[in-house]
Tab-separated table of C-alpha atoms in Angstrom:
chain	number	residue	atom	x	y	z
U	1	UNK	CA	-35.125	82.240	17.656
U	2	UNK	CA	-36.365	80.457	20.645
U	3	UNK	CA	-34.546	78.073	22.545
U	4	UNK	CA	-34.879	74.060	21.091
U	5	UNK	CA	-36.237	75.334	17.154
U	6	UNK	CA	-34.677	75.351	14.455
U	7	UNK	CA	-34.722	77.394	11.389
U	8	UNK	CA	-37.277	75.102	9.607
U	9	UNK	CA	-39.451	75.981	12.616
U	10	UNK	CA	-39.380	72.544	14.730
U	11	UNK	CA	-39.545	72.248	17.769
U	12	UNK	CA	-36.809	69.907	19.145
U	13	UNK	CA	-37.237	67.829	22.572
U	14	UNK	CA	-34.323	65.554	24.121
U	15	UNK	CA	-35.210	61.980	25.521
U	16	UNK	CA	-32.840	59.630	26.539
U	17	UNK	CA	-30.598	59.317	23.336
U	18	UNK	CA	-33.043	60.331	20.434
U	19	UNK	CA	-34.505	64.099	19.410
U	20	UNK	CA	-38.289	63.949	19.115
U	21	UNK	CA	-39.065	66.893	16.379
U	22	UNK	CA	-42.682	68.321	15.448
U	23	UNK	CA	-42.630	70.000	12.132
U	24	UNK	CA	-45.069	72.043	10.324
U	25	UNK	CA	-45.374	71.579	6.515
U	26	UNK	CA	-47.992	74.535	4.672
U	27	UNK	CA	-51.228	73.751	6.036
U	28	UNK	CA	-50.793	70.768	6.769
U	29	UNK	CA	-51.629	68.580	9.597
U	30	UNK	CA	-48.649	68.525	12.727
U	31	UNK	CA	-46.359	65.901	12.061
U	32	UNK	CA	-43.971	63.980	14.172
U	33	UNK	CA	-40.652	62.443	13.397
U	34	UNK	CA	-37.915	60.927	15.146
U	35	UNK	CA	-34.096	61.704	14.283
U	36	UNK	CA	-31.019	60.699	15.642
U	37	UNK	CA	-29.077	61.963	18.391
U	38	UNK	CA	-25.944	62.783	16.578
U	39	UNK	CA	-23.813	61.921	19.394
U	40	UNK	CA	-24.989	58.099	19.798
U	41	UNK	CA	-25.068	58.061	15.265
U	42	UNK	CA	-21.678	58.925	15.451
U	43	UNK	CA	-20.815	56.446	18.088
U	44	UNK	CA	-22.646	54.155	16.004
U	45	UNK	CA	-20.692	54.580	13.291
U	46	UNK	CA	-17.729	54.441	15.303
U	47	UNK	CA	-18.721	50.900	16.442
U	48	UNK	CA	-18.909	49.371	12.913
U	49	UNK	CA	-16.894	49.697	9.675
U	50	UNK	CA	-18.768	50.964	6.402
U	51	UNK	CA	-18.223	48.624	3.398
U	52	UNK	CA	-17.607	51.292	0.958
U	53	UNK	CA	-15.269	53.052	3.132
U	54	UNK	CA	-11.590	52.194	2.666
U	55	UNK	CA	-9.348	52.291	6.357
U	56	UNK	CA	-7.727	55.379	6.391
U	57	UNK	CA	-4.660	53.387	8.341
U	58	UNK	CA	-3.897	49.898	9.153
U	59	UNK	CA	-2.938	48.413	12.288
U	60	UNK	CA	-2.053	44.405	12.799
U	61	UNK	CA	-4.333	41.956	12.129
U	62	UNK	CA	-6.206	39.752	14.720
U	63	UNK	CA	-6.210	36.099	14.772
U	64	UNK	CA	-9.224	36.341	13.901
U	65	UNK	CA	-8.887	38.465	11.036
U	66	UNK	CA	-10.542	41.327	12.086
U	67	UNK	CA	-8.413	44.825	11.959
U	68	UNK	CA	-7.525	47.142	14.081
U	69	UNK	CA	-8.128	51.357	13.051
U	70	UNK	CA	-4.903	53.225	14.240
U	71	UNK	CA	-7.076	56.659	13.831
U	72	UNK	CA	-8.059	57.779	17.332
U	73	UNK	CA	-11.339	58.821	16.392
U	74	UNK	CA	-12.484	56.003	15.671
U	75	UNK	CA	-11.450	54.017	19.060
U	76	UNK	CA	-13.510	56.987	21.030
U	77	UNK	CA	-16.384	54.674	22.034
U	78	UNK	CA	-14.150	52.013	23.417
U	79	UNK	CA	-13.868	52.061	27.407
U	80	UNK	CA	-10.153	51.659	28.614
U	81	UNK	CA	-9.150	47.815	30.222
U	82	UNK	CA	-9.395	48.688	34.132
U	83	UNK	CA	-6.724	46.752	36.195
U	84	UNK	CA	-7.378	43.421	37.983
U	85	UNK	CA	-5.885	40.544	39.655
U	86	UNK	CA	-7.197	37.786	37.955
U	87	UNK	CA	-7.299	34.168	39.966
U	88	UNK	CA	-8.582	31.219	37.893
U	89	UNK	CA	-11.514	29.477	39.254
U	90	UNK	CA	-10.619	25.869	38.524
U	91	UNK	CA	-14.510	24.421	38.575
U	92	UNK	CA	-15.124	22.160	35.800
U	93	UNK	CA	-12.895	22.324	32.669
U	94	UNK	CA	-13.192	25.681	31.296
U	95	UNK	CA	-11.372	28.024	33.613
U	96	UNK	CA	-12.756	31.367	34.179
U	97	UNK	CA	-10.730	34.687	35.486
U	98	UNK	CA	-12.886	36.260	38.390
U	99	UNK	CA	-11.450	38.840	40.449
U	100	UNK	CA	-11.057	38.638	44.274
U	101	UNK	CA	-11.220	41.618	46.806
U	102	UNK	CA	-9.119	40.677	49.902
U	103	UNK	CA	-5.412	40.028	49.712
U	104	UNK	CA	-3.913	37.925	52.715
U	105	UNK	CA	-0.353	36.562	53.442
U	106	UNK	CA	0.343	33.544	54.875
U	107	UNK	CA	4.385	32.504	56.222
U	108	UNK	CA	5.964	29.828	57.263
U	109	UNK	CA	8.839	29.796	59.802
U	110	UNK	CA	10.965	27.075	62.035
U	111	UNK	CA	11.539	28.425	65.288
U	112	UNK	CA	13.985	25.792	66.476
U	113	UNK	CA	12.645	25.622	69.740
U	114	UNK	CA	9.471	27.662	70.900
U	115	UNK	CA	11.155	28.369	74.197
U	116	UNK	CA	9.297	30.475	76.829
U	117	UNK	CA	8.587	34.351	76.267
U	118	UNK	CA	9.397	33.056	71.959
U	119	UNK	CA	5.717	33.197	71.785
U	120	UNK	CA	5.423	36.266	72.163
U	121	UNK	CA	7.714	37.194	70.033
U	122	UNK	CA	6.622	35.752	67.151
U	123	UNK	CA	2.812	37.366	67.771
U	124	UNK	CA	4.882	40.460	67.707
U	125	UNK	CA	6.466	39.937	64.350
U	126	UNK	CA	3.499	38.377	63.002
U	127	UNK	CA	1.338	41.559	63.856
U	128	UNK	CA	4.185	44.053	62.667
U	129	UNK	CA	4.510	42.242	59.040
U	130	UNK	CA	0.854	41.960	58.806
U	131	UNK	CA	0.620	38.212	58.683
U	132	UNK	CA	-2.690	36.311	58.365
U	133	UNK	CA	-1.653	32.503	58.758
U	134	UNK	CA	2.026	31.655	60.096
U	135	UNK	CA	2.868	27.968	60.370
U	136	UNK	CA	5.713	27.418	62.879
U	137	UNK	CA	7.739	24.115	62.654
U	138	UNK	CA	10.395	22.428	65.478
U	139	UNK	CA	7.918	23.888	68.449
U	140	UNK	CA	9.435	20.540	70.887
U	141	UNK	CA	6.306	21.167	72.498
U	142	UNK	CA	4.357	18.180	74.152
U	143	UNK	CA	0.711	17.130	73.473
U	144	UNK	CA	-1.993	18.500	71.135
U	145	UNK	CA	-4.552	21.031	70.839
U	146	UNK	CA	-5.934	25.251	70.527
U	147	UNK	CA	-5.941	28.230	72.223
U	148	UNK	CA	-6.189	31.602	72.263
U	149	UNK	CA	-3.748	33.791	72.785
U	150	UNK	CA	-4.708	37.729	72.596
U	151	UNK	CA	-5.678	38.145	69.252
U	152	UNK	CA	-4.478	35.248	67.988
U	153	UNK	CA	-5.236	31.552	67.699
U	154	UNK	CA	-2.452	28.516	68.131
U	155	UNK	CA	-3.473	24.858	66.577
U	156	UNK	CA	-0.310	22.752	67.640
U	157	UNK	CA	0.161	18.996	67.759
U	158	UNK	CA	3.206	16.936	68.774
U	159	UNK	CA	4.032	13.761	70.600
U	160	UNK	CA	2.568	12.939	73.958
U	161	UNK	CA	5.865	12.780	75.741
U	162	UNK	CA	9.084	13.576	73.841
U	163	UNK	CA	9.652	17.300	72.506
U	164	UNK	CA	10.422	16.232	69.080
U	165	UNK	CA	9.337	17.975	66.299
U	166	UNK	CA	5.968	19.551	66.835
U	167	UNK	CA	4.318	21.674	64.326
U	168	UNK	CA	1.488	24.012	64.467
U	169	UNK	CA	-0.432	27.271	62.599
U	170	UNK	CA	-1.211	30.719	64.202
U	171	UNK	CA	-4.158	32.685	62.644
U	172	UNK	CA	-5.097	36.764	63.702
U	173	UNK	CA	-8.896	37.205	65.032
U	174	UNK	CA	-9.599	38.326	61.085
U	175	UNK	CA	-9.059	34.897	59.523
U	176	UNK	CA	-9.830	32.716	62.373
U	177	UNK	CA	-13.578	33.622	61.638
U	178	UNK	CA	-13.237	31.854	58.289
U	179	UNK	CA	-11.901	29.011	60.182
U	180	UNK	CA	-14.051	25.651	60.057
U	181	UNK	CA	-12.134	23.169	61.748
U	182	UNK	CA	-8.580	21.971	62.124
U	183	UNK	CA	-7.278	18.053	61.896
U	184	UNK	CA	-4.523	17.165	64.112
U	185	UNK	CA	-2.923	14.710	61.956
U	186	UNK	CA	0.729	13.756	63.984
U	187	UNK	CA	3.873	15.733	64.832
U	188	UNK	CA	4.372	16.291	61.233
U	189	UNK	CA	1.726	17.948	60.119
U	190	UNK	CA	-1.821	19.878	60.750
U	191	UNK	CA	-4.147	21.262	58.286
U	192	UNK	CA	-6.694	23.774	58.670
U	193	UNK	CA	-10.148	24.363	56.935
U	194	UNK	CA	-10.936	27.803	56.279
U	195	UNK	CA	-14.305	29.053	54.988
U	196	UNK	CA	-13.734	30.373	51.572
U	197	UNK	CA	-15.081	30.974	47.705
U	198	UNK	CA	-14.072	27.973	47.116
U	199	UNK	CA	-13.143	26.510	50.354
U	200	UNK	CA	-9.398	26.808	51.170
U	201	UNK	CA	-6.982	24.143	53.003
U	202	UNK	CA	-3.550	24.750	54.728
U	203	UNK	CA	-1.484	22.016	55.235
U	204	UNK	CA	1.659	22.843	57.604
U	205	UNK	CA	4.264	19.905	57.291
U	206	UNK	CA	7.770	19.391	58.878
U	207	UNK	CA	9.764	16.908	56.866
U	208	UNK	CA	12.267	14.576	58.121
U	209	UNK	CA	15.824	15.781	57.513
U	210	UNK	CA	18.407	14.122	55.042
U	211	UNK	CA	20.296	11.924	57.587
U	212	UNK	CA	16.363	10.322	58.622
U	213	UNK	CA	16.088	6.570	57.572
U	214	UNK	CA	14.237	5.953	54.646
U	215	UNK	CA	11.142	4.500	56.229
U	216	UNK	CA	10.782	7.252	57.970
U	217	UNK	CA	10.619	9.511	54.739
U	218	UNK	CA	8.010	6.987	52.729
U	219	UNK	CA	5.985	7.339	56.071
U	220	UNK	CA	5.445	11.198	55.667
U	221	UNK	CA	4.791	11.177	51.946
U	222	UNK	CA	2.280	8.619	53.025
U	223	UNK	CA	0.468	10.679	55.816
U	224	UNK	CA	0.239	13.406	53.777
U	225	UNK	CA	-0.673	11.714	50.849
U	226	UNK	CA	-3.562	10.461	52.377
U	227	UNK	CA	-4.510	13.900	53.762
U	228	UNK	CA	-4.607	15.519	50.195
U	229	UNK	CA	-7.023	12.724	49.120
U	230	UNK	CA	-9.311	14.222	51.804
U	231	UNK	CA	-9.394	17.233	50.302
U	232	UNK	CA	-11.389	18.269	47.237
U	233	UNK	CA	-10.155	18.985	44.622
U	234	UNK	CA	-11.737	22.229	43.736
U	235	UNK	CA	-10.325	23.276	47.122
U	236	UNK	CA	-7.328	26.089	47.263
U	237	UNK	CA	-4.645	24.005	48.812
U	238	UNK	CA	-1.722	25.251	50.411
U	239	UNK	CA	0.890	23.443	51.805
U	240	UNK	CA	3.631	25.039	53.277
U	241	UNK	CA	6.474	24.186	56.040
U	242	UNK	CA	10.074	23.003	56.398
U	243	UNK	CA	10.631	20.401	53.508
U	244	UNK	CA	14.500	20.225	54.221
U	245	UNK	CA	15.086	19.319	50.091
U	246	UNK	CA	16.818	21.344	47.609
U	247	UNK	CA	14.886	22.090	44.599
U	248	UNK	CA	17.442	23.860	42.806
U	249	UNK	CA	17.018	26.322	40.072
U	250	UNK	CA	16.829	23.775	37.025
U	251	UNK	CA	13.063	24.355	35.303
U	252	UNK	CA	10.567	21.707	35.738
U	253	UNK	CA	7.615	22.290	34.211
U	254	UNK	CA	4.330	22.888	35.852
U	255	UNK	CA	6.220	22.442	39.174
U	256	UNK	CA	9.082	24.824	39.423
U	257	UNK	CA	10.443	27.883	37.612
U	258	UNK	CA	14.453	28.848	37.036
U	259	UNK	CA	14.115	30.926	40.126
U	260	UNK	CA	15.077	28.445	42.624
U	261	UNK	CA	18.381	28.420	44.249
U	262	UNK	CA	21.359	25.980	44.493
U	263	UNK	CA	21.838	22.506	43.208
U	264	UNK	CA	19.016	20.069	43.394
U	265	UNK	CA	19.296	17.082	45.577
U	266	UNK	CA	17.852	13.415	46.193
U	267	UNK	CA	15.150	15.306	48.876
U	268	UNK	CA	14.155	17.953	46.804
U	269	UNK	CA	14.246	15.096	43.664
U	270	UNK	CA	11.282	13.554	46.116
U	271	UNK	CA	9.520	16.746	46.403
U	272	UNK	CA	9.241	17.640	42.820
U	273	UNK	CA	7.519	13.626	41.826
U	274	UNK	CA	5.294	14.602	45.011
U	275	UNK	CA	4.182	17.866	43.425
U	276	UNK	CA	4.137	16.092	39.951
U	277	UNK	CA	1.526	13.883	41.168
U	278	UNK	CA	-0.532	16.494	42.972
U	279	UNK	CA	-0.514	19.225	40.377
U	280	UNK	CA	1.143	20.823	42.783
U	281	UNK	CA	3.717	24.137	42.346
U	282	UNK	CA	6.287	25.563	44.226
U	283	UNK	CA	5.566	29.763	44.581
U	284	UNK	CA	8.938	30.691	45.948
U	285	UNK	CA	10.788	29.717	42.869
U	286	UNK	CA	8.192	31.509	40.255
U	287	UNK	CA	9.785	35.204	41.144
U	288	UNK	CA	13.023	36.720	40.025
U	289	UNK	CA	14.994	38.023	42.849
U	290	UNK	CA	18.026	38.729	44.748
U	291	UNK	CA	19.631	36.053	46.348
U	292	UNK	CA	18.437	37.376	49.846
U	293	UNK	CA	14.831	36.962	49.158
U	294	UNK	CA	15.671	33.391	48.313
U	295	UNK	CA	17.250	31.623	51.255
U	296	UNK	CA	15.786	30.308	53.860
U	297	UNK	CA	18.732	28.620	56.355
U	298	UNK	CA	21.802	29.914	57.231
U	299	UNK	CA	24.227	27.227	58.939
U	300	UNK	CA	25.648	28.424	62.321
U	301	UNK	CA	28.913	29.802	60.802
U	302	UNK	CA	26.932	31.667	58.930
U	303	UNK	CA	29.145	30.790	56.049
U	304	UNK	CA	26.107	28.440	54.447
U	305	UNK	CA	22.966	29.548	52.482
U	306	UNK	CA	19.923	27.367	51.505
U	307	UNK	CA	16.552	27.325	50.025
U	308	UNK	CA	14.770	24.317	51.981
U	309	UNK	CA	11.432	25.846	53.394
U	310	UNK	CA	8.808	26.324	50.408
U	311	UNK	CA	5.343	27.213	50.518
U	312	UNK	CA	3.169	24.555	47.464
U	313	UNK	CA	0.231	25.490	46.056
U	314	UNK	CA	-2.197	24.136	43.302
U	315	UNK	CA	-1.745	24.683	40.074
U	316	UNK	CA	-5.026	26.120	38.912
U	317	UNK	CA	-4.856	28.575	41.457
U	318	UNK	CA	-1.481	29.227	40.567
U	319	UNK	CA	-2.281	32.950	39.315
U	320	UNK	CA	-3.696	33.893	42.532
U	321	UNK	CA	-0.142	34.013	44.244
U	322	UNK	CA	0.959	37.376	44.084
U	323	UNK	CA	4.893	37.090	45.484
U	324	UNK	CA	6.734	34.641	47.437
U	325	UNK	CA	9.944	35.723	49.099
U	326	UNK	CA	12.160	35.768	52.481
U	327	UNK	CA	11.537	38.570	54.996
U	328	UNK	CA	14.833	39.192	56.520
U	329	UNK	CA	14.111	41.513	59.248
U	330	UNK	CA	11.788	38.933	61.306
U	331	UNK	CA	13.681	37.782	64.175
U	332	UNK	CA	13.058	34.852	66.791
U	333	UNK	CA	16.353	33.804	67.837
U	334	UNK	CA	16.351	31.077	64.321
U	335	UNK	CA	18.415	30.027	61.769
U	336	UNK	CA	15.722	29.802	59.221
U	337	UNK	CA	14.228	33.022	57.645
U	338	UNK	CA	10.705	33.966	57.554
U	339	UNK	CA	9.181	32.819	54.085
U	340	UNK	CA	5.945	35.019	53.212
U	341	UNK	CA	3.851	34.297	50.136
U	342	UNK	CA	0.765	37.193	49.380
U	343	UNK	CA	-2.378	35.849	47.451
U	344	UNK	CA	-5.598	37.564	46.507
U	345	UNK	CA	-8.287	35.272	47.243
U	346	UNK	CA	-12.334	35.420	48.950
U	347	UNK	CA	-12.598	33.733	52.271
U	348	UNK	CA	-15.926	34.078	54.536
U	349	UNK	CA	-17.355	34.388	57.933
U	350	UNK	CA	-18.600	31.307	59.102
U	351	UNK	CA	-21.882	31.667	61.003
U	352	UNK	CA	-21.460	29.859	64.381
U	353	UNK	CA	-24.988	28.668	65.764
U	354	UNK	CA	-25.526	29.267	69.737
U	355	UNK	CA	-26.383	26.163	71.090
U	356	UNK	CA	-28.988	25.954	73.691
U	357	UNK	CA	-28.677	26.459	77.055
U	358	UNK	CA	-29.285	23.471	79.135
U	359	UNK	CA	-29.132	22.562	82.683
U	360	UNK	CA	-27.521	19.961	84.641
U	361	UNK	CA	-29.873	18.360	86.922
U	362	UNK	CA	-27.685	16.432	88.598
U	363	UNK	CA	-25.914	19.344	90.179
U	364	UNK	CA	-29.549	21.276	91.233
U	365	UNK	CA	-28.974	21.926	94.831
U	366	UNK	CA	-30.794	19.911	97.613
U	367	UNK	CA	-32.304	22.379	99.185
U	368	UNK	CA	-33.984	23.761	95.954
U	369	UNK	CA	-35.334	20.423	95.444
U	370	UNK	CA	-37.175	20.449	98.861
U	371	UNK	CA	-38.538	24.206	98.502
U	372	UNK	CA	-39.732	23.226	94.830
U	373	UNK	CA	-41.244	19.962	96.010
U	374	UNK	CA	-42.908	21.776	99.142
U	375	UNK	CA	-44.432	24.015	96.639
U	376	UNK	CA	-45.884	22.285	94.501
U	377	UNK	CA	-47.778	20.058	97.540
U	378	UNK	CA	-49.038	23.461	98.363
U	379	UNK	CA	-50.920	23.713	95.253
U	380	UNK	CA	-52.089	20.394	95.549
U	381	UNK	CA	-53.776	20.831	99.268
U	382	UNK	CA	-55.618	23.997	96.904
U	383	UNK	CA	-57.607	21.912	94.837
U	384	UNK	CA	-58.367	19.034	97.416
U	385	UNK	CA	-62.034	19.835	98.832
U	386	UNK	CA	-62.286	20.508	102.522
U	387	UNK	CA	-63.472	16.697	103.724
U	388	UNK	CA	-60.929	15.560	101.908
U	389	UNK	CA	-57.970	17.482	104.473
C-alpha cells in the first residue's frame, strides 16, 4: 500500500490541522471531502463536555458552578499556569495584574555622620549588596546639591551653615538614567523623579526624634504633606528614611501587618494616621522573620533593639514589594542597620536632548575681530570698480 492511502483507496494529504481525502466511488466522478484531524477532534472534545455523557469523576465545584474532571485525559489540552510576579497597575478603578521584567532594591541607612573616607565606604557596600537607590540620613553636611562620584550619583541637601541633619539619595549609573529630576525640599527631606511605567517617586525623609518640640514635628508632616500632593497619584511612591517611631507589631489594617516589632508608641501612633491618610503601607512589617531582620538601631550598650527606620509605599502597588528586611553585614561605622526592600517594577531611559552649541561673543578674541573685519573690507575693495579706488 502506498504511503498516505488507505484501504478504501484515498489518497490522504495533511494541511494545517485537517486531512484533505480524494475518494473514488465505481465510476464515478473524483470526489473530495474533508475529515477531521483526529488529534485536534479529540482535543475538541476534550475542550467541551457532551450532554449525554455522565462525568466519570467529580472534582469541587466552581463558584460559578462549572465542574472540574479529575480524569487526566481530559485536562490534556490545558497549558500549565507559568510563574509570574504580578504588580497591580492602579490606573482607573479596575486593577489589572501585569508583569514587570526588572527587579531593583532600594535601602535606606543613617550614617550618623558622613565623615571623610565614609563615602567611600558606603559606595563600597552599596556596590557589593547590589543596591540601586540608597537614601542616607544624619550626613551633617553643609549646603545643597549633585554630583558624581565614580559610578554613582549623590543628591544631598542640608542647611547652609550648621551640620544638622542633612539627608540625601545615592543612585548607580543603571538607574540614574531613569532619573528626571530631583527637588531639594529642606534638611529633612529630598525626593527624586525617576522615569518609569508609571512614573516612580522616592521620597527620603529624616524625622525629628522623640525629645523634638512639637512644632517642630507638625512642621515635617506638613512639608511632606505638601510634597505628596505634588505627586500623582498613579505614581509608585516610595518613601523611605529614619522615622524614629515605633510601629509595633499590633495589626492595622491596610497600613501594617503583625510583623512589626516592639510596643507601639505616640511617634509611630503619628506615622500610622499619616499612612492612613495617604493609603500608604509600611513593607518592613508585611514579612515574617527573625528578629534580626527586623531591627534597625542598636543603642550604644548594645543592650537595646529597635525597629524605627521603615521604608512606605502605596498601597496599590503594594504587591510589587517583593521582601523588606535588615542586612546585617553592611558596615559604616553606625548604629542603625541597613534596611533593603526588593520590588519588581519597569523604569525607562530618559532620552536627554543635546542642546546646541552656541558661542559667546563677548569672549571672541580681539585680534580675531580685526583679521575678520580686515577680511571682509577685502572683499568689498573686489566689487568696487576701478574709478571708484
Amino acid at each position: 500500500m502506498p504511503c498516505g492511502a488507505t484501504q478504501d483507496r484515498r489518497v490522504m494529504v495533511k494541511r494545517s490541522d485537517r486531512m484533505w481525502s480524494a475518494g473514488e466511488g465505481n465510476r464515478k466522478p473524483l470526489q473530495y471531502s474533508c475529515l477531521e484531524n483526529p488529534m485536534n477532534s479529540v482535543k475538541r472534545q476534550n475542550d467541551r463536555t457532551l450532554k449525554d455523557e455522565l462525568p466519570r469523576s467529580v472534582g469541587a465545584q466552581y463558584a460559578t458552578g462549572e465542574e472540574w474532571r479529575n480524569n487526566s485525559r481530559k485536562n490534556e489540552g490545558m497549558e500549565p499556569k507559568q510563574k509570574q510576579h504580578p504588580v497591580v497597575n492602579g490606573t482607573g478603578d479596575g486593577s489589572r495584574v501585569q508583569c514587570c521584567e526588572e527587579q531593583y532594591c532600594i535601602g535606606t541607612w543613617n550614617v550618623r555622620p558622613m565623615n571623610q573616607g565614609k563615602l567611600k565606604v558606603v559606595k563600597q557596600e552599596m556596590t557589593r549588596m547590589n543596591k540601586n537607590i540608597l537614601r542616607l540620613s544624619e550626613l551633617r553636611w553643609t549646603g545643597m546639591g549633585e554630583f558624581k562620584s565614580d559610578e554613582h550619583y549623590i543628591y544631598y541637601c542640608g542647611q547652609e551653615s550648621l551640620r544638622r541633619n542633612e539627608v540625601a539619595i545615592i543612585v548607580n549609573k543603571i538607574v540614574q538614567n531613569a532619573v528626571l529630576g530631583c527637588n531639594l525640599k529642606n534638611d529633612r527631606m529630598i525626593s527624586v523623579h525617576f522615569q518609569g511605567k508609571p512614573f516612580n517617586m522616592v521620597i527620603q525623609v529624616y524625622a525629628p526624634t522623640s525629645n523634638t518640640e512639637e512644632a517642630e514635628v507638625e512642621q515635617f508632616y506638613e512639608y511632606l504633606q505638601d510634597l505628596l500632593e505634588l505627586t500623582p497619584k498613579k505614581d509608585v511612591l516610595f518613601i523611605i528614611g529614619d522615622w524614629n517611631a515605633k510601629v509595633g507589631s499590633q495589626e492595622t489594617p491596610g497600613v501594617t501587618d503583625k510583623f512589626g516589632l516592639g510596643i507601639q508608641n505616640e511617634a509611630g501612633q503619628r506615622l500610622i494616621e499619616f499612612c492612613q491618610e495617604n493609603a500608604l503601607v509600611i513593607a518592613n512589617t508585611l514579612f515574617q522573620q527573625h528578629k534580626r531582620r527586623l531591627y534597625t538601631w542598636t543603642s550604644p550598650d548594645g543592650q537595646h533593639q529597635n525597629q524605627i527606620d521603615y521604608i512606605l509605599c502605596s498601597q496599590r502597588w503594594r504587591s510589587s514589594i517583593q521582601s523588606a528586611k535588615t542586612r546585617l553585614g553592611a558596615d559604616c561605622g553606625s548604629d542603625h542597620e541597613l534596611l533593603i526592600a526588593k520590588f519588581r517594577l519597569k523604569l525607562k531611559k530618559v532620552e536627554k536632548t543635546t542642546r546646541p552649541f552656541r558661542y559667546d561673543l563677548n569672549h571672541i578674541p580681539y585680534d580675531y575681530t580685526v583679521e575678520v573685519r580686515n577680511r571682509f573690507k577685502g572683499l568689498d575693495l573686489i566689487d568696487r570698480m576701478p574709478d571708484e579706488l
